[in-house]
CSV table of C-alpha atoms in Angstrom, one decimal:
chain,number,residue,atom,x,y,z
A,451,MET,CA,-15.3,-240.9,-34.9
A,452,PRO,CA,-11.8,-239.8,-36.0
A,453,LEU,CA,-11.9,-238.6,-39.5
A,454,THR,CA,-9.3,-240.7,-41.2
A,455,GLY,CA,-9.2,-242.7,-44.4
A,456,ILE,CA,-11.0,-240.0,-46.5
A,457,GLY,CA,-11.3,-240.9,-50.1
A,458,VAL,CA,-12.5,-238.6,-52.9
A,459,ALA,CA,-13.9,-240.5,-55.9
A,460,GLY,CA,-14.0,-238.3,-59.0
A,461,CYS,CA,-11.1,-235.8,-58.9
A,462,GLY,CA,-12.0,-233.5,-61.8
A,463,ARG,CA,-12.7,-229.8,-61.7
A,464,MET,CA,-14.6,-229.9,-58.4
A,465,GLY,CA,-13.3,-233.1,-56.7
A,466,GLY,CA,-9.6,-232.2,-57.4
A,467,PRO,CA,-9.7,-228.9,-55.5
A,468,MET,CA,-11.8,-230.5,-52.8
A,469,LEU,CA,-9.0,-233.1,-52.3
A,470,ALA,CA,-6.4,-230.4,-52.3
A,471,ALA,CA,-8.3,-228.5,-49.6
A,472,LEU,CA,-8.5,-231.6,-47.4
A,473,ARG,CA,-4.8,-232.3,-47.9
A,474,LYS,CA,-4.0,-228.6,-47.0
A,475,SER,CA,-6.0,-229.0,-43.8
A,476,GLU,CA,-3.8,-232.1,-43.0
A,477,PHE,CA,-6.5,-234.7,-43.4
A,478,ASP,CA,-5.6,-238.2,-44.3
A,479,ALA,CA,-7.2,-237.8,-47.8
A,480,PHE,CA,-6.5,-239.5,-51.1
A,481,GLY,CA,-8.2,-239.7,-54.5
A,482,TYR,CA,-9.4,-242.2,-57.0
A,483,ASP,CA,-10.4,-241.5,-60.6
A,484,VAL,CA,-10.9,-243.6,-63.7
A,485,ARG,CA,-8.1,-241.5,-65.4
A,486,PRO,CA,-4.5,-242.5,-64.7
A,487,ALA,CA,-2.7,-240.9,-61.8
A,488,SER,CA,-0.2,-239.4,-64.2
A,489,ASP,CA,-2.9,-237.0,-65.4
A,490,PHE,CA,-3.0,-235.3,-62.1
A,491,GLY,CA,0.5,-233.6,-62.1
A,492,ALA,CA,1.5,-232.5,-58.6
A,493,PHE,CA,-1.3,-234.5,-57.1
A,494,ALA,CA,-0.4,-237.8,-58.6
A,495,PRO,CA,1.2,-239.0,-55.3
A,496,PHE,CA,-2.2,-238.6,-53.6
A,497,MET,CA,-4.1,-240.7,-56.2
A,498,ARG,CA,-4.6,-244.4,-55.5
A,499,SER,CA,-5.2,-247.4,-57.5
A,500,LEU,CA,-8.7,-248.9,-56.9
A,501,ASP,CA,-7.3,-251.6,-54.7
A,502,ASP,CA,-5.3,-249.2,-52.5
A,503,PHE,CA,-8.2,-246.7,-52.4
A,504,ARG,CA,-10.7,-249.3,-51.1
A,505,LYS,CA,-8.3,-250.8,-48.6
A,506,ASP,CA,-7.8,-247.6,-46.5
A,507,LEU,CA,-11.2,-246.1,-47.2
A,508,LYS,CA,-13.4,-245.1,-44.2
A,509,VAL,CA,-15.1,-241.9,-45.4
A,510,LEU,CA,-16.0,-241.8,-49.1
A,511,ILE,CA,-16.8,-238.5,-50.8
A,512,THR,CA,-18.3,-239.0,-54.3
A,513,VAL,CA,-17.9,-236.1,-56.7
A,514,VAL,CA,-18.6,-237.9,-60.0
A,515,ARG,CA,-20.7,-236.6,-62.8
A,516,ASP,CA,-24.1,-238.4,-62.7
A,517,ILE,CA,-26.2,-241.2,-61.4
A,518,ALA,CA,-24.6,-243.8,-63.7
A,519,GLN,CA,-21.1,-242.9,-62.4
A,520,THR,CA,-22.4,-242.8,-58.8
A,521,ASP,CA,-23.9,-246.3,-59.2
A,522,ASP,CA,-20.5,-247.5,-60.6
A,523,VAL,CA,-18.7,-246.1,-57.6
A,524,LEU,CA,-21.1,-247.5,-55.0
A,525,PHE,CA,-22.3,-250.8,-56.5
A,526,GLY,CA,-21.0,-251.4,-60.0
A,527,ALA,CA,-17.5,-251.1,-61.6
A,528,GLN,CA,-15.9,-249.9,-58.3
A,529,ASN,CA,-18.5,-251.5,-56.0
A,530,LEU,CA,-17.1,-249.7,-52.9
A,531,ILE,CA,-20.1,-250.4,-50.8
A,532,ASN,CA,-19.4,-254.2,-50.9
A,533,THR,CA,-15.6,-254.2,-51.3
A,534,ALA,CA,-14.2,-251.5,-49.0
A,535,PRO,CA,-13.8,-253.4,-45.7
A,536,ASN,CA,-13.5,-250.4,-43.4
A,537,LEU,CA,-16.1,-248.1,-45.0
A,538,GLN,CA,-18.1,-246.1,-42.4
A,539,SER,CA,-19.6,-243.1,-44.2
A,540,VAL,CA,-20.6,-242.1,-47.7
A,541,ILE,CA,-20.9,-238.4,-48.6
A,542,ILE,CA,-22.7,-237.7,-51.9
A,543,SER,CA,-21.5,-234.4,-53.3
A,544,SER,CA,-22.5,-234.9,-56.9
A,545,THR,CA,-25.7,-233.2,-58.0
A,546,LEU,CA,-28.2,-236.0,-58.6
A,547,SER,CA,-32.0,-236.6,-58.6
A,548,PRO,CA,-33.2,-236.4,-55.0
A,549,LYS,CA,-35.4,-239.4,-55.7
A,550,TYR,CA,-32.3,-241.5,-56.5
A,551,VAL,CA,-30.4,-240.2,-53.4
A,552,ARG,CA,-33.2,-240.9,-51.0
A,553,ALA,CA,-33.5,-244.5,-52.4
A,554,LEU,CA,-29.8,-245.1,-51.5
A,555,ARG,CA,-30.8,-245.6,-47.9
A,556,ASN,CA,-32.5,-248.9,-48.8
A,557,ARG,CA,-29.5,-250.0,-51.0
A,558,VAL,CA,-26.7,-249.2,-48.6
A,559,PRO,CA,-26.2,-251.3,-45.4
A,560,SER,CA,-27.6,-249.6,-42.3
A,561,HIS,CA,-24.2,-249.5,-40.5
A,562,ILE,CA,-22.8,-247.1,-43.2
A,563,THR,CA,-23.7,-243.4,-42.5
A,564,LEU,CA,-25.2,-241.6,-45.5
A,565,ILE,CA,-24.9,-237.8,-45.9
A,566,ASP,CA,-25.9,-235.8,-49.0
A,567,ALA,CA,-23.7,-232.7,-49.4
A,568,PRO,CA,-24.0,-231.2,-52.8
A,569,MET,CA,-22.1,-227.9,-53.2
A,570,SER,CA,-22.4,-224.7,-55.1
A,571,GLY,CA,-19.9,-222.1,-56.2
A,572,ALA,CA,-18.2,-223.5,-59.3
A,573,ALA,CA,-14.5,-224.5,-59.6
A,574,ILE,CA,-13.2,-221.1,-58.5
A,575,ALA,CA,-15.0,-221.5,-55.2
A,576,ALA,CA,-13.6,-225.0,-54.8
A,577,LYS,CA,-10.1,-223.8,-55.4
A,578,GLU,CA,-10.6,-220.9,-52.9
A,579,THR,CA,-12.2,-223.2,-50.3
A,580,ARG,CA,-15.4,-221.2,-50.1
A,581,LEU,CA,-18.0,-223.6,-51.4
A,582,SER,CA,-21.5,-223.6,-50.2
A,583,PHE,CA,-22.7,-227.0,-49.0
A,584,MET,CA,-26.4,-228.0,-48.7
A,585,LEU,CA,-26.4,-230.8,-46.1
A,586,GLY,CA,-28.9,-233.6,-45.5
A,587,GLY,CA,-28.5,-236.3,-42.8
A,588,ASP,CA,-28.7,-237.2,-39.2
A,589,THR,CA,-27.8,-234.2,-37.0
A,590,GLU,CA,-25.1,-236.0,-35.1
A,591,ALA,CA,-23.6,-237.4,-38.3
A,592,LEU,CA,-23.4,-233.9,-39.8
A,593,ARG,CA,-21.7,-232.6,-36.6
A,594,GLN,CA,-19.1,-235.4,-36.7
A,595,HIS,CA,-18.3,-234.7,-40.4
A,596,GLN,CA,-18.4,-230.9,-40.2
A,597,PRO,CA,-14.5,-230.6,-40.0
A,598,LEU,CA,-14.4,-231.9,-43.6
A,599,PHE,CA,-16.9,-229.4,-44.8
A,600,ASP,CA,-15.0,-226.6,-42.9
A,601,ALA,CA,-11.8,-227.6,-44.8
A,602,MET,CA,-13.6,-227.3,-48.2
A,603,GLY,CA,-16.2,-224.6,-47.9
A,604,ALA,CA,-17.3,-221.4,-46.2
A,605,HIS,CA,-21.1,-221.7,-46.1
A,606,PHE,CA,-23.1,-224.6,-44.7
A,607,HIS,CA,-26.9,-225.1,-44.9
A,608,PRO,CA,-28.4,-228.0,-43.0
A,609,MET,CA,-31.6,-228.7,-44.8
A,610,GLY,CA,-33.0,-231.7,-43.0
A,611,ALA,CA,-32.9,-235.5,-43.2
A,612,PHE,CA,-30.9,-237.5,-45.8
A,613,GLY,CA,-32.0,-236.3,-49.2
A,614,ALA,CA,-33.0,-232.8,-48.2
A,615,GLY,CA,-29.7,-231.3,-49.1
A,616,MET,CA,-30.0,-232.7,-52.7
A,617,GLN,CA,-33.6,-231.4,-52.9
A,618,ALA,CA,-32.4,-228.0,-51.9
A,619,LYS,CA,-29.5,-228.1,-54.4
A,620,VAL,CA,-31.6,-228.9,-57.4
A,621,LEU,CA,-34.0,-226.2,-56.6
A,622,ASN,CA,-31.1,-223.8,-56.2
A,623,ASN,CA,-29.8,-225.0,-59.5
A,624,LEU,CA,-33.1,-224.3,-61.2
A,625,LEU,CA,-32.5,-220.6,-60.4
A,626,ALA,CA,-28.8,-220.9,-61.5
A,627,ALA,CA,-29.9,-222.3,-64.9
A,628,SER,CA,-32.6,-219.7,-65.3
A,629,ASN,CA,-30.0,-216.9,-64.5
A,630,THR,CA,-27.5,-218.5,-67.0
A,631,ALA,CA,-30.0,-218.7,-69.8
A,632,MET,CA,-31.4,-215.2,-69.4
A,633,THR,CA,-28.1,-213.5,-68.7
A,634,ARG,CA,-26.6,-214.9,-71.9
A,635,LEU,CA,-29.7,-213.8,-73.9
A,636,VAL,CA,-29.4,-210.3,-72.4
A,637,LEU,CA,-25.7,-210.1,-73.3
A,638,ASP,CA,-26.4,-211.2,-76.9
A,639,TRP,CA,-29.1,-208.7,-77.3
A,640,ALA,CA,-26.9,-206.0,-75.8
A,641,ASP,CA,-24.2,-206.8,-78.4
A,642,GLN,CA,-26.7,-206.2,-81.1
A,643,ALA,CA,-27.7,-202.9,-79.5
A,644,GLY,CA,-24.1,-201.8,-79.3
A,645,ILE,CA,-23.9,-201.8,-75.5
A,646,ASP,CA,-20.5,-202.6,-74.0
A,647,GLU,CA,-20.5,-205.9,-72.1
A,648,THR,CA,-18.5,-204.6,-69.2
A,649,ALA,CA,-20.6,-201.6,-68.7
A,650,LEU,CA,-23.8,-203.7,-68.8
A,651,LEU,CA,-22.4,-206.3,-66.3
A,652,ASN,CA,-21.4,-203.5,-63.9
A,653,LEU,CA,-24.9,-202.1,-64.2
A,654,ILE,CA,-26.5,-205.5,-63.5
A,655,HIS,CA,-24.3,-206.1,-60.5
A,656,THR,CA,-25.6,-203.0,-58.8
A,657,SER,CA,-29.3,-203.0,-59.9
A,658,SER,CA,-32.4,-205.1,-60.0
A,659,GLY,CA,-31.1,-207.6,-62.5
A,660,GLN,CA,-28.3,-208.8,-60.2
A,661,ASN,CA,-27.6,-212.5,-60.3
A,662,TRP,CA,-24.8,-214.9,-59.6
A,663,LEU,CA,-23.7,-215.5,-63.2
A,664,ALA,CA,-23.7,-211.9,-64.2
A,665,SER,CA,-21.8,-210.8,-61.0
A,666,GLY,CA,-19.2,-213.4,-61.5
A,667,PHE,CA,-19.1,-213.5,-65.3
A,668,ASN,CA,-15.4,-212.8,-65.6
A,669,THR,CA,-14.3,-215.4,-63.0
A,670,ILE,CA,-16.8,-218.2,-63.5
A,671,GLU,CA,-14.9,-220.6,-65.8
A,672,PHE,CA,-17.9,-221.6,-67.9
A,673,SER,CA,-19.7,-218.3,-68.3
A,674,ARG,CA,-18.9,-218.0,-72.0
A,675,ASP,CA,-19.2,-221.6,-73.0
A,676,GLY,CA,-21.7,-223.1,-75.3
A,677,TRP,CA,-23.5,-226.3,-74.5
A,678,LYS,CA,-21.5,-229.6,-74.7
A,679,GLU,CA,-22.5,-232.8,-73.1
A,680,ASP,CA,-19.3,-233.1,-71.1
A,681,ASN,CA,-18.9,-229.5,-69.9
A,682,THR,CA,-20.5,-227.5,-67.1
A,683,ILE,CA,-23.2,-226.0,-69.3
A,684,GLY,CA,-24.1,-229.6,-70.2
A,685,ILE,CA,-24.2,-230.4,-66.4
A,686,LEU,CA,-26.7,-227.6,-65.9
A,687,THR,CA,-29.2,-229.3,-68.2
A,688,LYS,CA,-28.6,-232.5,-66.2
A,689,ASP,CA,-29.3,-230.6,-63.0
A,690,VAL,CA,-32.6,-229.2,-64.4
A,691,ALA,CA,-33.5,-232.8,-65.3
A,692,SER,CA,-32.8,-233.8,-61.7
A,693,ALA,CA,-35.1,-231.1,-60.4
A,694,LEU,CA,-37.8,-232.2,-62.8
A,695,ASP,CA,-37.5,-235.8,-61.7
A,696,ALA,CA,-38.3,-234.7,-58.2
A,697,ALA,CA,-41.0,-232.2,-59.1
A,698,PRO,CA,-44.3,-232.3,-57.2
A,699,GLU,CA,-46.9,-234.4,-59.1
A,700,SER,CA,-49.1,-231.3,-59.7
A,701,ALA,CA,-46.3,-229.0,-60.6
A,702,ASP,CA,-46.3,-226.9,-63.8
A,703,THR,CA,-43.0,-227.8,-65.4
A,704,SER,CA,-43.2,-225.8,-68.5
A,705,LEU,CA,-40.9,-223.0,-67.3
A,706,PRO,CA,-38.1,-225.3,-66.2
A,707,GLU,CA,-38.4,-227.2,-69.5
A,708,THR,CA,-38.1,-224.0,-71.4
A,709,VAL,CA,-35.0,-223.0,-69.4
A,710,ARG,CA,-33.5,-226.4,-70.2
A,711,GLN,CA,-34.1,-226.0,-73.9
A,712,ALA,CA,-32.5,-222.5,-73.7
A,713,ILE,CA,-29.4,-223.9,-72.1
A,714,PHE,CA,-29.2,-226.7,-74.8
A,715,ALA,CA,-29.2,-223.9,-77.4
A,716,LEU,CA,-26.3,-221.8,-75.9
A,717,LYS,CA,-23.4,-221.1,-78.3
A,718,PRO,CA,-19.9,-220.1,-77.2
A,719,ARG,CA,-19.7,-216.4,-76.4
A,720,PRO,CA,-16.5,-214.5,-77.5
């Protein structure tokens, strides 16, 4: 299947750089967002109205915030499943509940290929085209769409059938949320002990406390943020909730719940 008519729905801090990467690799890619095209500066020419977006759409990549916005894109306000006449594939790159994602197979017509491809790496990795993708779907479908992932990322992890990529992503994000909560607590305690932040981060990077947030603290754009509903720290609490939604019935969820509350309590760090 030739990869043409590639539409990115949700062109914010992750979707925007992903669209840029596809364009740079000379794919026929265009974007749609609920914000006006004029908000996208140099990329305004590649943003489409909803009617133009759906008309040429063959491969849809959704990078919207949550389940409600995904439902709008697929079935609700935008309703692309039922109104895009040439739609062949849907790639879910938002981080959502694995239960919701798996249930999409019964809601989307069988002739439309479904792939879940959540990604990790934050906006800096999206801009530098080195995202890590966790992939779920039919093996042949993944092979056919791999050139798209090659354009946007550097690490690719096939996890199994449709939905398995999302399950792996929320488990990975449980660790990311835990690292975020504990790294920020450690830095706050270090301040009170008079230990220099840079010196401590250099120590952590080369010792047993090493973790993704600490090692990238000065490049990850949200590392110093406090919790807000609409920022990346806020998204972390959503991701923990997605993992909890798909937790095994017998699981002890007390630790993830504690982590989520710790993320809620984060204040901006100077």
